[in-house]
mmCIF file of C-alpha atoms in Angstrom:
data_model
loop_
_atom_site.group_PDB
_atom_site.id
_atom_site.type_symbol
_atom_site.label_atom_id
_atom_site.label_comp_id
_atom_site.label_asym_id
_atom_site.label_seq_id
_atom_site.Cartn_x
_atom_site.Cartn_y
_atom_site.Cartn_z
ATOM 1 C CA UNK A 259 69.967 -245.743 104.291
ATOM 2 C CA UNK A 260 72.425 -245.561 107.171
ATOM 3 C CA UNK A 261 72.342 -248.214 109.906
ATOM 4 C CA UNK A 262 70.941 -245.657 112.339
ATOM 5 C CA UNK A 263 68.044 -244.864 110.039
ATOM 6 C CA UNK A 264 67.453 -248.555 109.438
ATOM 7 C CA UNK A 265 67.321 -249.358 113.153
ATOM 8 C CA UNK A 266 65.077 -246.381 113.842
ATOM 9 C CA UNK A 267 62.744 -247.430 111.043
ATOM 10 C CA UNK A 268 62.572 -250.892 112.554
ATOM 11 C CA UNK A 269 61.698 -249.441 115.947
ATOM 12 C CA UNK A 270 59.012 -247.253 114.428
ATOM 13 C CA UNK A 271 57.261 -249.326 111.737
ATOM 14 C CA UNK A 272 54.105 -247.246 111.768
ATOM 15 C CA UNK A 273 55.864 -243.918 111.798
ATOM 16 C CA UNK A 274 54.237 -242.866 115.064
ATOM 17 C CA UNK A 275 57.228 -240.666 115.705
ATOM 18 C CA UNK A 276 56.172 -238.282 112.990
ATOM 19 C CA UNK A 277 54.476 -235.684 115.124
ATOM 20 C CA UNK A 278 53.851 -232.519 113.190
ATOM 21 C CA UNK A 279 52.837 -233.396 109.656
ATOM 22 C CA UNK A 280 50.594 -230.419 109.022
ATOM 23 C CA UNK A 281 52.054 -227.512 107.121
ATOM 24 C CA UNK A 282 51.142 -225.071 109.838
ATOM 25 C CA UNK A 283 53.399 -226.769 112.365
ATOM 26 C CA UNK A 284 56.164 -228.101 110.139
ATOM 27 C CA UNK A 285 58.262 -225.029 110.740
ATOM 28 C CA UNK A 286 57.982 -225.618 114.481
ATOM 29 C CA UNK A 287 59.096 -229.231 114.756
ATOM 30 C CA UNK A 288 60.445 -230.088 111.285
ATOM 31 C CA UNK A 289 60.146 -233.765 112.098
ATOM 32 C CA UNK A 290 59.225 -234.714 108.580
ATOM 33 C CA UNK A 291 62.640 -233.558 107.423
ATOM 34 C CA UNK A 292 64.548 -234.835 110.468
ATOM 35 C CA UNK A 293 63.411 -238.447 110.479
ATOM 36 C CA UNK A 294 61.836 -240.536 113.239
ATOM 37 C CA UNK A 295 61.694 -239.374 116.820
ATOM 38 C CA UNK A 296 64.157 -240.542 119.441
ATOM 39 C CA UNK A 297 63.539 -243.966 120.905
ATOM 40 C CA UNK A 298 62.736 -242.456 124.287
ATOM 41 C CA UNK A 299 59.793 -240.543 122.871
ATOM 42 C CA UNK A 300 58.476 -243.573 120.985
ATOM 43 C CA UNK A 301 58.796 -245.798 124.065
ATOM 44 C CA UNK A 302 56.958 -243.173 126.104
ATOM 45 C CA UNK A 303 54.185 -243.051 123.523
ATOM 46 C CA UNK A 304 53.854 -246.849 123.444
ATOM 47 C CA UNK A 305 53.704 -247.086 127.209
ATOM 48 C CA UNK A 306 51.154 -244.272 127.273
ATOM 49 C CA UNK A 307 48.951 -246.388 124.967
ATOM 50 C CA UNK A 308 49.260 -249.273 127.453
ATOM 51 C CA UNK A 309 48.339 -246.978 130.352
ATOM 52 C CA UNK A 310 45.264 -245.744 128.496
ATOM 53 C CA UNK A 311 44.159 -249.339 127.869
ATOM 54 C CA UNK A 312 44.692 -250.035 131.575
ATOM 55 C CA UNK A 313 42.489 -247.035 132.352
ATOM 56 C CA UNK A 314 39.835 -248.398 129.975
ATOM 57 C CA UNK A 315 39.939 -251.674 131.938
ATOM 58 C CA UNK A 316 39.478 -249.742 135.172
ATOM 59 C CA UNK A 317 36.541 -247.878 133.648
ATOM 60 C CA UNK A 318 34.811 -251.263 133.223
ATOM 61 C CA UNK A 319 35.310 -251.953 136.938
ATOM 62 C CA UNK A 320 34.121 -248.424 137.726
ATOM 63 C CA UNK A 321 30.936 -248.847 135.708
ATOM 64 C CA UNK A 322 30.185 -252.216 137.329
ATOM 65 C CA UNK A 323 30.707 -250.611 140.729
ATOM 66 C CA UNK A 324 28.440 -247.698 139.807
ATOM 67 C CA UNK A 325 25.734 -250.106 138.638
ATOM 68 C CA UNK A 326 25.980 -252.365 141.696
ATOM 69 C CA UNK A 327 26.742 -249.825 144.434
ATOM 70 C CA UNK A 328 23.109 -249.749 145.579
ATOM 71 C CA UNK A 329 22.643 -253.526 145.675
ATOM 72 C CA UNK A 330 23.582 -254.166 149.287
ATOM 73 C CA UNK A 331 21.269 -257.211 149.710
ATOM 74 C CA UNK A 332 20.243 -255.982 153.144
ATOM 75 C CA UNK A 333 23.891 -255.740 154.179
ATOM 76 C CA UNK A 334 25.978 -252.708 155.095
ATOM 77 C CA UNK A 335 26.302 -249.826 152.615
ATOM 78 C CA UNK A 336 29.274 -247.596 151.973
ATOM 79 C CA UNK A 337 27.990 -245.079 154.476
ATOM 80 C CA UNK A 338 28.197 -247.720 157.239
ATOM 81 C CA UNK A 339 31.611 -249.054 156.277
ATOM 82 C CA UNK A 340 33.886 -246.311 154.965
ATOM 83 C CA UNK A 341 36.318 -244.526 157.258
ATOM 84 C CA UNK A 342 37.116 -241.237 155.531
ATOM 85 C CA UNK A 343 40.030 -240.438 157.847
ATOM 86 C CA UNK A 344 41.729 -243.628 156.719
ATOM 87 C CA UNK A 345 41.001 -242.760 153.080
ATOM 88 C CA UNK A 346 42.444 -239.262 153.534
ATOM 89 C CA UNK A 347 45.707 -240.721 154.866
ATOM 90 C CA UNK A 348 45.816 -243.203 151.975
ATOM 91 C CA UNK A 349 45.248 -240.346 149.509
ATOM 92 C CA UNK A 350 48.022 -238.266 151.070
ATOM 93 C CA UNK A 351 50.414 -241.252 150.912
ATOM 94 C CA UNK A 352 49.744 -241.857 147.245
ATOM 95 C CA UNK A 353 49.896 -238.175 146.268
ATOM 96 C CA UNK A 354 53.204 -237.670 148.085
ATOM 97 C CA UNK A 355 54.616 -240.859 146.568
ATOM 98 C CA UNK A 356 53.640 -239.577 143.129
ATOM 99 C CA UNK A 357 55.483 -236.345 143.903
ATOM 100 C CA UNK A 358 58.646 -238.083 145.120
ATOM 101 C CA UNK A 359 58.520 -240.394 142.093
ATOM 102 C CA UNK A 360 58.605 -237.281 139.906
ATOM 103 C CA UNK A 361 61.587 -235.981 141.892
ATOM 104 C CA UNK A 362 63.321 -239.339 141.370
ATOM 105 C CA UNK A 363 62.739 -239.140 137.614
ATOM 106 C CA UNK A 364 64.332 -235.662 137.629
ATOM 107 C CA UNK A 365 67.309 -237.197 139.421
ATOM 108 C CA UNK A 366 67.500 -240.040 136.899
ATOM 109 C CA UNK A 367 67.537 -237.662 133.953
ATOM 110 C CA UNK A 368 70.273 -235.619 135.645
ATOM 111 C CA UNK A 369 72.207 -238.810 136.565
ATOM 112 C CA UNK A 370 72.086 -237.677 140.187
ATOM 113 C CA UNK A 371 72.176 -240.765 142.420
ATOM 114 C CA UNK A 372 71.285 -238.956 145.631
ATOM 115 C CA UNK A 373 68.048 -237.535 144.224
ATOM 116 C CA UNK A 374 67.193 -240.708 142.301
ATOM 117 C CA UNK A 375 67.696 -243.284 145.058
ATOM 118 C CA UNK A 376 66.304 -241.196 147.900
ATOM 119 C CA UNK A 377 63.311 -240.160 145.760
ATOM 120 C CA UNK A 378 62.474 -243.764 144.925
ATOM 121 C CA UNK A 379 63.085 -244.897 148.515
ATOM 122 C CA UNK A 380 60.585 -242.346 149.838
ATOM 123 C CA UNK A 381 58.182 -243.339 147.046
ATOM 124 C CA UNK A 382 58.461 -246.953 148.197
ATOM 125 C CA UNK A 383 57.794 -246.032 151.825
ATOM 126 C CA UNK A 384 54.657 -244.031 150.952
ATOM 127 C CA UNK A 385 53.441 -246.703 148.531
ATOM 128 C CA UNK A 386 53.972 -249.435 151.124
ATOM 129 C CA UNK A 387 52.165 -247.340 153.748
ATOM 130 C CA UNK A 388 49.231 -246.999 151.352
ATOM 131 C CA UNK A 389 49.144 -250.764 150.803
ATOM 132 C CA UNK A 390 49.309 -251.521 154.536
ATOM 133 C CA UNK A 391 46.396 -249.161 155.194
ATOM 134 C CA UNK A 392 44.390 -250.758 152.396
ATOM 135 C CA UNK A 393 45.071 -254.318 153.546
ATOM 136 C CA UNK A 394 44.164 -253.238 157.088
ATOM 137 C CA UNK A 395 40.868 -251.823 155.780
ATOM 138 C CA UNK A 396 40.117 -254.989 153.798
ATOM 139 C CA UNK A 397 40.836 -257.364 156.687
ATOM 140 C CA UNK A 398 38.717 -255.159 158.950
ATOM 141 C CA UNK A 399 35.790 -255.317 156.522
ATOM 142 C CA UNK A 400 36.070 -259.096 156.152
ATOM 143 C CA UNK A 401 36.325 -259.521 159.934
ATOM 144 C CA UNK A 402 33.039 -257.659 160.461
ATOM 145 C CA UNK A 403 31.287 -259.865 157.908
ATOM 146 C CA UNK A 404 31.436 -257.388 155.049
ATOM 147 C CA UNK A 405 33.637 -259.460 152.744
ATOM 148 C CA UNK A 406 33.317 -259.668 148.970
ATOM 149 C CA UNK A 407 30.726 -262.457 149.231
ATOM 150 C CA UNK A 408 28.286 -260.387 151.322
ATOM 151 C CA UNK A 409 26.577 -258.400 148.554
ATOM 152 C CA UNK A 410 26.953 -257.285 144.954
ATOM 153 C CA UNK A 411 28.014 -253.871 146.224
ATOM 154 C CA UNK A 412 30.888 -255.378 148.222
ATOM 155 C CA UNK A 413 31.907 -257.686 145.361
ATOM 156 C CA UNK A 414 32.239 -254.676 143.061
ATOM 157 C CA UNK A 415 34.004 -252.693 145.799
ATOM 158 C CA UNK A 416 36.639 -255.340 146.483
ATOM 159 C CA UNK A 417 37.173 -255.942 142.755
ATOM 160 C CA UNK A 418 37.685 -252.261 141.945
ATOM 161 C CA UNK A 419 39.753 -251.216 144.961
ATOM 162 C CA UNK A 420 41.613 -254.536 145.071
ATOM 163 C CA UNK A 421 42.587 -254.227 141.409
ATOM 164 C CA UNK A 422 44.080 -250.820 142.118
ATOM 165 C CA UNK A 423 45.888 -252.250 145.157
ATOM 166 C CA UNK A 424 47.256 -255.040 142.967
ATOM 167 C CA UNK A 425 48.613 -252.429 140.572
ATOM 168 C CA UNK A 426 50.290 -250.620 143.473
ATOM 169 C CA UNK A 427 51.836 -253.915 144.636
ATOM 170 C CA UNK A 428 53.251 -254.609 141.178
ATOM 171 C CA UNK A 429 54.421 -250.996 140.982
ATOM 172 C CA UNK A 430 56.374 -251.402 144.219
ATOM 173 C CA UNK A 431 58.111 -254.511 142.857
ATOM 174 C CA UNK A 432 58.892 -252.601 139.666
ATOM 175 C CA UNK A 433 60.243 -249.697 141.748
ATOM 176 C CA UNK A 434 62.719 -251.980 143.547
ATOM 177 C CA UNK A 435 63.741 -253.470 140.201
ATOM 178 C CA UNK A 436 64.466 -250.018 138.783
ATOM 179 C CA UNK A 437 66.587 -249.078 141.812
ATOM 180 C CA UNK A 438 68.571 -252.305 141.409
ATOM 181 C CA UNK A 439 68.974 -251.898 137.656
ATOM 182 C CA UNK A 440 70.308 -248.359 137.877
ATOM 183 C CA UNK A 441 72.593 -249.485 140.706
ATOM 184 C CA UNK A 442 73.932 -252.428 138.693
ATOM 185 C CA UNK A 443 73.974 -250.995 135.170
ATOM 186 C CA UNK A 444 74.166 -247.250 135.614
ATOM 187 C CA UNK A 445 72.215 -244.527 133.796
ATOM 188 C CA UNK A 446 72.149 -246.271 130.428
ATOM 189 C CA UNK A 447 69.683 -245.022 127.827
ATOM 190 C CA UNK A 448 67.639 -248.231 127.913
ATOM 191 C CA UNK A 449 67.521 -248.233 131.724
ATOM 192 C CA UNK A 450 66.428 -244.596 131.722
ATOM 193 C CA UNK A 451 63.568 -245.485 129.363
ATOM 194 C CA UNK A 452 62.423 -248.093 131.885
ATOM 195 C CA UNK A 453 62.592 -245.483 134.634
ATOM 196 C CA UNK A 454 60.435 -243.228 132.438
ATOM 197 C CA UNK A 455 57.861 -246.006 131.972
ATOM 198 C CA UNK A 456 57.832 -246.744 135.691
ATOM 199 C CA UNK A 457 57.225 -243.111 136.618
ATOM 200 C CA UNK A 458 54.403 -242.895 134.061
ATOM 201 C CA UNK A 459 52.877 -246.055 135.564
ATOM 202 C CA UNK A 460 53.100 -244.700 139.100
ATOM 203 C CA UNK A 461 51.544 -241.331 138.167
ATOM 204 C CA UNK A 462 48.739 -243.122 136.303
ATOM 205 C CA UNK A 463 47.963 -245.143 139.447
ATOM 206 C CA UNK A 464 47.518 -241.879 141.318
ATOM 207 C CA UNK A 465 45.104 -240.625 138.633
ATOM 208 C CA UNK A 466 43.031 -243.796 139.035
ATOM 209 C CA UNK A 467 43.066 -243.318 142.811
ATOM 210 C CA UNK A 468 41.645 -239.799 142.355
ATOM 211 C CA UNK A 469 38.652 -241.267 140.514
ATOM 212 C CA UNK A 470 38.474 -244.053 143.072
ATOM 213 C CA UNK A 471 38.381 -242.008 146.268
ATOM 214 C CA UNK A 472 35.889 -239.614 144.680
ATOM 215 C CA UNK A 473 33.441 -242.167 143.293
ATOM 216 C CA UNK A 474 33.765 -244.937 145.872
ATOM 217 C CA UNK A 475 34.614 -243.270 149.177
ATOM 218 C CA UNK A 476 33.496 -239.636 149.090
ATOM 219 C CA UNK A 477 30.271 -240.240 147.152
ATOM 220 C CA UNK A 478 29.665 -243.546 148.954
ATOM 221 C CA UNK A 479 30.072 -242.061 152.424
ATOM 222 C CA UNK A 480 27.965 -239.022 151.585
ATOM 223 C CA UNK A 481 24.895 -240.917 150.388
ATOM 224 C CA UNK B 132 72.634 -250.702 116.173
ATOM 225 C CA UNK B 133 71.862 -250.234 119.840
ATOM 226 C CA UNK B 134 70.609 -246.929 121.074
ATOM 227 C CA UNK B 135 73.846 -246.369 122.978
ATOM 228 C CA UNK B 136 75.509 -245.526 119.692
ATOM 229 C CA UNK B 137 72.959 -242.873 118.933
ATOM 230 C CA UNK B 138 73.648 -239.421 120.315
ATOM 231 C CA UNK B 139 71.305 -238.364 123.107
ATOM 232 C CA UNK B 140 69.123 -235.683 121.656
ATOM 233 C CA UNK B 141 68.904 -232.634 123.866
ATOM 234 C CA UNK B 142 66.401 -230.729 121.768
ATOM 235 C CA UNK B 143 64.108 -229.142 124.376
ATOM 236 C CA UNK B 144 61.096 -229.444 122.067
ATOM 237 C CA UNK B 145 61.326 -233.256 122.223
ATOM 238 C CA UNK B 146 59.031 -234.303 125.011
ATOM 239 C CA UNK B 147 57.479 -237.615 125.900
ATOM 240 C CA UNK B 148 54.938 -238.076 128.683
ATOM 241 C CA UNK B 149 56.911 -237.863 131.907
ATOM 242 C CA UNK B 150 59.887 -236.462 130.082
ATOM 243 C CA UNK B 151 62.258 -233.921 131.514
ATOM 244 C CA UNK B 152 65.278 -232.417 129.880
ATOM 245 C CA UNK B 153 68.453 -234.394 130.311
ATOM 246 C CA UNK B 154 70.356 -231.285 131.316
ATOM 247 C CA UNK B 155 71.534 -231.650 134.915
ATOM 248 C CA UNK B 156 71.365 -227.926 135.515
ATOM 249 C CA UNK B 157 67.610 -228.026 135.283
ATOM 250 C CA UNK B 158 67.027 -230.176 138.352
ATOM 251 C CA UNK B 159 65.624 -227.201 140.222
ATOM 252 C CA UNK B 160 63.264 -226.339 137.400
ATOM 253 C CA UNK B 161 61.970 -229.918 137.317
ATOM 254 C CA UNK B 162 61.464 -230.086 141.068
ATOM 255 C CA UNK B 163 59.633 -226.755 141.084
ATOM 256 C CA UNK B 164 57.265 -228.098 138.411
ATOM 257 C CA UNK B 165 56.441 -231.126 140.553
ATOM 258 C CA UNK B 166 56.059 -228.903 143.645
ATOM 259 C CA UNK B 167 53.501 -226.733 141.844
ATOM 260 C CA UNK B 168 51.600 -229.856 140.782
ATOM 261 C CA UNK B 169 51.707 -231.243 144.319
ATOM 262 C CA UNK B 170 50.432 -227.951 145.748
ATOM 263 C CA UNK B 171 47.464 -227.689 143.383
ATOM 264 C CA UNK B 172 46.599 -231.385 143.752
ATOM 265 C CA UNK B 173 46.725 -231.149 147.562
ATOM 266 C CA UNK B 174 44.454 -228.104 147.487
ATOM 267 C CA UNK B 175 41.874 -229.816 145.259
ATOM 268 C CA UNK B 176 41.973 -233.004 147.348
ATOM 269 C CA UNK B 177 41.490 -231.054 150.576
ATOM 270 C CA UNK B 178 38.516 -229.185 149.097
ATOM 271 C CA UNK B 179 36.994 -232.490 147.906
ATOM 272 C CA UNK B 180 37.280 -234.123 151.335
ATOM 273 C CA UNK B 181 35.928 -230.975 153.013
ATOM 274 C CA UNK B 182 32.946 -230.674 150.652
ATOM 275 C CA UNK B 183 31.995 -234.340 151.026
ATOM 276 C CA UNK B 184 31.355 -233.926 154.750
ATOM 277 C CA UNK B 185 30.040 -230.386 154.958
ATOM 278 C CA UNK B 186 26.508 -229.141 155.392
ATOM 279 C CA UNK B 187 27.432 -225.642 154.252
ATOM 280 C CA UNK B 188 26.431 -226.245 150.652
ATOM 281 C CA UNK B 189 23.212 -227.494 149.128
ATOM 282 C CA UNK B 190 23.245 -231.303 149.458
ATOM 283 C CA UNK B 191 22.369 -232.409 145.905
ATOM 284 C CA UNK B 192 25.143 -230.227 144.494
ATOM 285 C CA UNK B 193 27.860 -232.134 146.384
ATOM 286 C CA UNK B 194 28.239 -235.109 143.973
ATOM 287 C CA UNK B 195 28.514 -232.730 141.025
ATOM 288 C CA UNK B 196 31.114 -230.641 142.849
ATOM 289 C CA UNK B 197 33.093 -233.792 143.729
ATOM 290 C CA UNK B 198 32.919 -234.896 140.101
ATOM 291 C CA UNK B 199 34.190 -231.551 138.826
ATOM 292 C CA UNK B 200 37.012 -231.502 141.395
ATOM 293 C CA UNK B 201 38.075 -235.033 140.420
ATOM 294 C CA UNK B 202 38.218 -234.086 136.730
ATOM 295 C CA UNK B 203 40.232 -230.981 137.600
ATOM 296 C CA UNK B 204 42.678 -232.981 139.698
ATOM 297 C CA UNK B 205 43.151 -235.554 136.950
ATOM 298 C CA UNK B 206 43.971 -232.668 134.606
ATOM 299 C CA UNK B 207 46.527 -231.323 137.078
ATOM 300 C CA UNK B 208 48.140 -234.774 137.339
ATOM 301 C CA UNK B 209 48.247 -235.127 133.556
ATOM 302 C CA UNK B 210 49.912 -231.764 133.032
ATOM 303 C CA UNK B 211 52.302 -231.540 135.987
ATOM 304 C CA UNK B 212 53.155 -235.220 136.606
ATOM 305 C CA UNK B 213 52.704 -236.962 133.250
ATOM 306 C CA UNK B 214 53.597 -233.864 131.200
ATOM 307 C CA UNK B 215 50.801 -234.331 128.684
ATOM 308 C CA UNK B 216 50.734 -230.814 127.297
ATOM 309 C CA UNK B 217 49.774 -229.062 124.099
ATOM 310 C CA UNK B 218 53.374 -228.927 122.895
ATOM 311 C CA UNK B 219 54.163 -229.657 119.245
ATOM 312 C CA UNK B 220 55.753 -233.046 120.016
ATOM 313 C CA UNK B 221 52.894 -234.162 122.208
ATOM 314 C CA UNK B 222 50.238 -234.435 119.484
ATOM 315 C CA UNK B 223 50.269 -238.236 119.413
ATOM 316 C CA UNK B 224 49.999 -238.457 123.187
ATOM 317 C CA UNK B 225 47.095 -236.014 123.316
ATOM 318 C CA UNK B 226 45.278 -237.804 120.478
ATOM 319 C CA UNK B 227 45.696 -241.149 122.265
ATOM 320 C CA UNK B 228 44.399 -239.557 125.462
ATOM 321 C CA UNK B 229 41.381 -238.134 123.637
ATOM 322 C CA UNK B 230 40.555 -241.569 122.224
ATOM 323 C CA UNK B 231 40.975 -243.167 125.662
ATOM 324 C CA UNK B 232 38.651 -240.611 127.224
ATOM 325 C CA UNK B 233 36.064 -241.285 124.509
ATOM 326 C CA UNK B 234 36.126 -245.037 125.214
ATOM 327 C CA UNK B 235 35.948 -244.507 128.980
ATOM 328 C CA UNK B 236 32.983 -242.149 128.644
ATOM 329 C CA UNK B 237 31.151 -244.518 126.284
ATOM 330 C CA UNK B 238 31.775 -247.460 128.601
ATOM 331 C CA UNK B 239 30.673 -245.778 131.829
ATOM 332 C CA UNK B 240 27.779 -243.714 130.489
ATOM 333 C CA UNK B 241 26.542 -246.582 128.317
ATOM 334 C CA UNK B 242 26.662 -249.098 131.170
ATOM 335 C CA UNK B 243 24.855 -246.798 133.572
ATOM 336 C CA UNK B 244 22.211 -245.864 131.009
ATOM 337 C CA UNK B 245 21.440 -249.442 129.970
ATOM 338 C CA UNK B 246 21.603 -250.958 133.440
ATOM 339 C CA UNK B 247 19.318 -248.289 134.890
ATOM 340 C CA UNK B 248 16.686 -249.161 132.301
ATOM 341 C CA UNK B 249 17.123 -252.881 132.965
ATOM 342 C CA UNK B 250 16.777 -252.285 136.698
ATOM 343 C CA UNK B 251 13.508 -250.440 136.138
ATOM 344 C CA UNK B 252 12.155 -253.217 133.940
ATOM 345 C CA UNK B 253 13.234 -256.066 136.180
ATOM 346 C CA UNK B 254 10.825 -258.146 138.243
ATOM 347 C CA UNK B 255 11.489 -257.614 141.964
ATOM 348 C CA UNK B 256 13.725 -260.313 143.417
ATOM 349 C CA UNK B 257 11.025 -261.588 145.817
ATOM 350 C CA UNK B 258 8.681 -262.288 142.901
ATOM 351 C CA UNK B 259 11.395 -264.268 141.094
ATOM 352 C CA UNK B 260 12.001 -266.310 144.228
ATOM 353 C CA UNK B 261 8.274 -267.085 144.511
ATOM 354 C CA UNK B 262 8.095 -268.099 140.848
ATOM 355 C CA UNK B 263 10.936 -270.579 141.335
ATOM 356 C CA UNK B 264 9.226 -272.426 144.154
#
């Protein structure tokens, strides 16, 4: 066994890299003969597993919100509180930031600093704008007496939407870290894998926001 | 031993979620892919926001339409942004996604089903308050 094979085997103890094992596809990928997949693909797969578990956690918050959304305890309901114009701007911010994050990942793979840094900078601006709008909405709700302690509906609302906002906050910190790391260390293979994980994380946040604005805001305001 | 010693594999059939080809000449191709995704996602989002406030369609159908649009948009994000496709190297990713979707569906549908029944069987809150006095 060569050192390369040994290190790859260590990185892939459960042989997840072996994609096409069935006879029908072996002629397409021929992975069984070629050995384990590249580290980039295995890292992407591992991070994808993490993202799916994060989505499962969000689904628990979603189901508690769905169960509790009618329990307003005589307080305001979603129809009274939600400002759909604000939500539309938030949605546009997050969708555009997801797009520019994809552009930045194209730039990273091409080792193009202009595309990479400007893409991530615009992503940061849109992400920060989203967060500011959300914090503004939250402080407004609390100021009018509709804080998380008002009713079960509002507790579930602040937990679900706040958890997503927390993810966006952490994502922004991660974004700055990735800009700094590429700046300091260049387009090394391990740095590029981190950029890949970050872009997956950011896109996954946008997917959760799609479920969120549909279930919480659009359905809540339409009731 | 580090990955820097290993040659970067440029086989176009090797794809991870979020993966693009390392070839610099394909910047345009990558950007076009994201533009297409952005266009479709924007369209679906606009339709969803329009439908939620309109009186043009039959009221009870609106939540179902919103639900369908959300599922469609998540699919668009998965394909165009996360690059989860039916390619030969994506089998593990798709299988993991399928398992995740199963768990999410079980969790949400199961919670709603059980809690609805509990709500129906529960004593009204005023009665509980009276019993505690």
